[in-house]
């Protein structure tokens, strides 16, 4: 089992609310990622970080923002939730390996429903 | 960027049969190919991976093959069991220095159902 945690696991919220999805890992991994998983199952990378104070946008455009102030913590924020944000959000982490891709470990996910 | 195609989207087998899931990728610089299993209500879990310097890798009932020339790789599950039922994802990642370094591009997923 990977030591990566996400809270809340489920969230139902009204349109216009600000939300923060939490992700933390105790493995000391430098790299962290956020994926959005749509109902058709496919995972899309929306944000990633190579370390503290490093954040990059992923392949899928997202209105969410992220921060990386501590190695173990990579929260995702939506300033104003909309029904189109309804999805499952998965956090992952991996070690930084120069020249090698390291295994990504996933958290259990947060299922978000915006009414 | 990288594009990964996965087939089939659904696969139904009888317990004890073999299951094969295939993926193709577009970026010849990709050098890491993991396979993930996702059970209902859980995040994806790595089950096996292969790097581009290896053609085949086995772990008990699971094996992965890689054909770099054709840019495709496959997951083979033998002696399937009902607990193998899940969604399986392939993925590809680029090498160091490339724009896709460190980022996984996932296939569309395969729903595997193993009937007792």
PDB file of C-alpha atoms in Angstrom, chain A residues 1 9-10 31 33 35 37 40-45 48 50 57-59 88 90 94 96-109 111, chain B residues 3-4 9 31-32 34 36 38 40-46 49 51 87 89 93-96 99-111:
ATOM      1  CA  UNK A   1       0.000   0.000   0.000  1.00  0.00           C
ATOM      2  CA  UNK A   9     -13.072  11.085  -0.183  1.00  0.00           C
ATOM      3  CA  UNK A  10     -16.480  12.421  -1.260  1.00  0.00           C
ATOM      4  CA  UNK A  31       7.218  14.671  -7.584  1.00  0.00           C
ATOM      5  CA  UNK A  33       0.607  14.971  -9.627  1.00  0.00           C
ATOM      6  CA  UNK A  35      -5.243  13.745 -12.386  1.00  0.00           C
ATOM      7  CA  UNK A  37     -10.740  11.000 -14.106  1.00  0.00           C
ATOM      8  CA  UNK A  40     -15.430   7.369 -19.231  1.00  0.00           C
ATOM      9  CA  UNK A  41     -12.539   6.292 -16.980  1.00  0.00           C
ATOM     10  CA  UNK A  42      -9.640   7.990 -18.808  1.00  0.00           C
ATOM     11  CA  UNK A  43      -7.123   9.813 -16.557  1.00  0.00           C
ATOM     12  CA  UNK A  44      -5.950  13.275 -17.553  1.00  0.00           C
ATOM     13  CA  UNK A  45      -3.007  15.079 -15.946  1.00  0.00           C
ATOM     14  CA  UNK A  48       2.249  18.384 -11.449  1.00  0.00           C
ATOM     15  CA  UNK A  50       8.803  18.485  -9.248  1.00  0.00           C
ATOM     16  CA  UNK A  57       0.013  22.771 -15.666  1.00  0.00           C
ATOM     17  CA  UNK A  58      -0.699  19.374 -17.135  1.00  0.00           C
ATOM     18  CA  UNK A  59      -2.049  18.237 -20.457  1.00  0.00           C
ATOM     19  CA  UNK A  88     -12.979  12.199  -9.615  1.00  0.00           C
ATOM     20  CA  UNK A  90      -6.645  11.519  -8.132  1.00  0.00           C
ATOM     21  CA  UNK A  94       6.871   9.504  -7.326  1.00  0.00           C
ATOM     22  CA  UNK A  96      12.729  11.996  -8.615  1.00  0.00           C
ATOM     23  CA  UNK A  97      15.050   9.784 -10.605  1.00  0.00           C
ATOM     24  CA  UNK A  98      17.472  11.455 -12.985  1.00  0.00           C
ATOM     25  CA  UNK A  99      17.129   9.774 -16.350  1.00  0.00           C
ATOM     26  CA  UNK A 100      14.586   7.248 -15.119  1.00  0.00           C
ATOM     27  CA  UNK A 101      10.870   7.385 -14.698  1.00  0.00           C
ATOM     28  CA  UNK A 102       9.938   6.226 -11.243  1.00  0.00           C
ATOM     29  CA  UNK A 103       6.714   4.498 -10.250  1.00  0.00           C
ATOM     30  CA  UNK A 104       3.758   6.762  -9.571  1.00  0.00           C
ATOM     31  CA  UNK A 105       1.738   5.855  -6.493  1.00  0.00           C
ATOM     32  CA  UNK A 106      -1.884   6.940  -6.380  1.00  0.00           C
ATOM     33  CA  UNK A 107      -4.130   8.016  -3.554  1.00  0.00           C
ATOM     34  CA  UNK A 108      -7.717   6.732  -3.232  1.00  0.00           C
ATOM     35  CA  UNK A 109      -9.205   9.756  -4.971  1.00  0.00           C
ATOM     36  CA  UNK A 111     -15.140  12.168  -5.857  1.00  0.00           C
TER      37      UNK A 111
ATOM     38  CA  UNK B   3      -0.771   9.490 -27.447  1.00  0.00           C
ATOM     39  CA  UNK B   4      -1.664   6.072 -26.055  1.00  0.00           C
ATOM     40  CA  UNK B   9     -12.451  -1.182 -23.929  1.00  0.00           C
ATOM     41  CA  UNK B  31      10.882   4.465 -22.364  1.00  0.00           C
ATOM     42  CA  UNK B  32       8.699   3.474 -19.418  1.00  0.00           C
ATOM     43  CA  UNK B  34       3.494   0.774 -16.469  1.00  0.00           C
ATOM     44  CA  UNK B  36      -2.281  -0.106 -13.391  1.00  0.00           C
ATOM     45  CA  UNK B  38      -8.142   0.166 -10.549  1.00  0.00           C
ATOM     46  CA  UNK B  40     -14.100   0.246  -7.646  1.00  0.00           C
ATOM     47  CA  UNK B  41     -13.729   3.176  -5.267  1.00  0.00           C
ATOM     48  CA  UNK B  42      -9.939   3.013  -5.225  1.00  0.00           C
ATOM     49  CA  UNK B  43      -7.041   4.721  -6.937  1.00  0.00           C
ATOM     50  CA  UNK B  44      -4.998   2.945  -9.617  1.00  0.00           C
ATOM     51  CA  UNK B  45      -2.418   0.502  -8.304  1.00  0.00           C
ATOM     52  CA  UNK B  46       0.716  -0.482 -10.214  1.00  0.00           C
ATOM     53  CA  UNK B  49       5.937  -2.139 -15.499  1.00  0.00           C
ATOM     54  CA  UNK B  51      11.321  -0.267 -19.500  1.00  0.00           C
ATOM     55  CA  UNK B  87     -10.319  -1.571 -14.846  1.00  0.00           C
ATOM     56  CA  UNK B  89      -4.831   1.103 -17.622  1.00  0.00           C
ATOM     57  CA  UNK B  93       6.284   8.055 -20.185  1.00  0.00           C
ATOM     58  CA  UNK B  94       8.977   9.925 -22.032  1.00  0.00           C
ATOM     59  CA  UNK B  95      12.695   9.875 -21.386  1.00  0.00           C
ATOM     60  CA  UNK B  96      14.874  12.466 -19.686  1.00  0.00           C
ATOM     61  CA  UNK B  99       8.934  17.491 -22.923  1.00  0.00           C
ATOM     62  CA  UNK B 100       7.011  14.521 -21.577  1.00  0.00           C
ATOM     63  CA  UNK B 101       9.674  13.480 -19.070  1.00  0.00           C
ATOM     64  CA  UNK B 102       8.219  12.273 -15.832  1.00  0.00           C
ATOM     65  CA  UNK B 103       4.637  12.539 -17.067  1.00  0.00           C
ATOM     66  CA  UNK B 104       2.489   9.516 -17.695  1.00  0.00           C
ATOM     67  CA  UNK B 105       0.048   9.435 -20.592  1.00  0.00           C
ATOM     68  CA  UNK B 106      -2.691   6.884 -19.937  1.00  0.00           C
ATOM     69  CA  UNK B 107      -4.683   4.697 -22.260  1.00  0.00           C
ATOM     70  CA  UNK B 108      -8.473   4.796 -22.180  1.00  0.00           C
ATOM     71  CA  UNK B 109      -8.818   1.811 -19.847  1.00  0.00           C
ATOM     72  CA  UNK B 110     -10.166  -1.743 -20.195  1.00  0.00           C
ATOM     73  CA  UNK B 111     -12.963  -3.099 -18.038  1.00  0.00           C
TER      74      UNK B 111
END
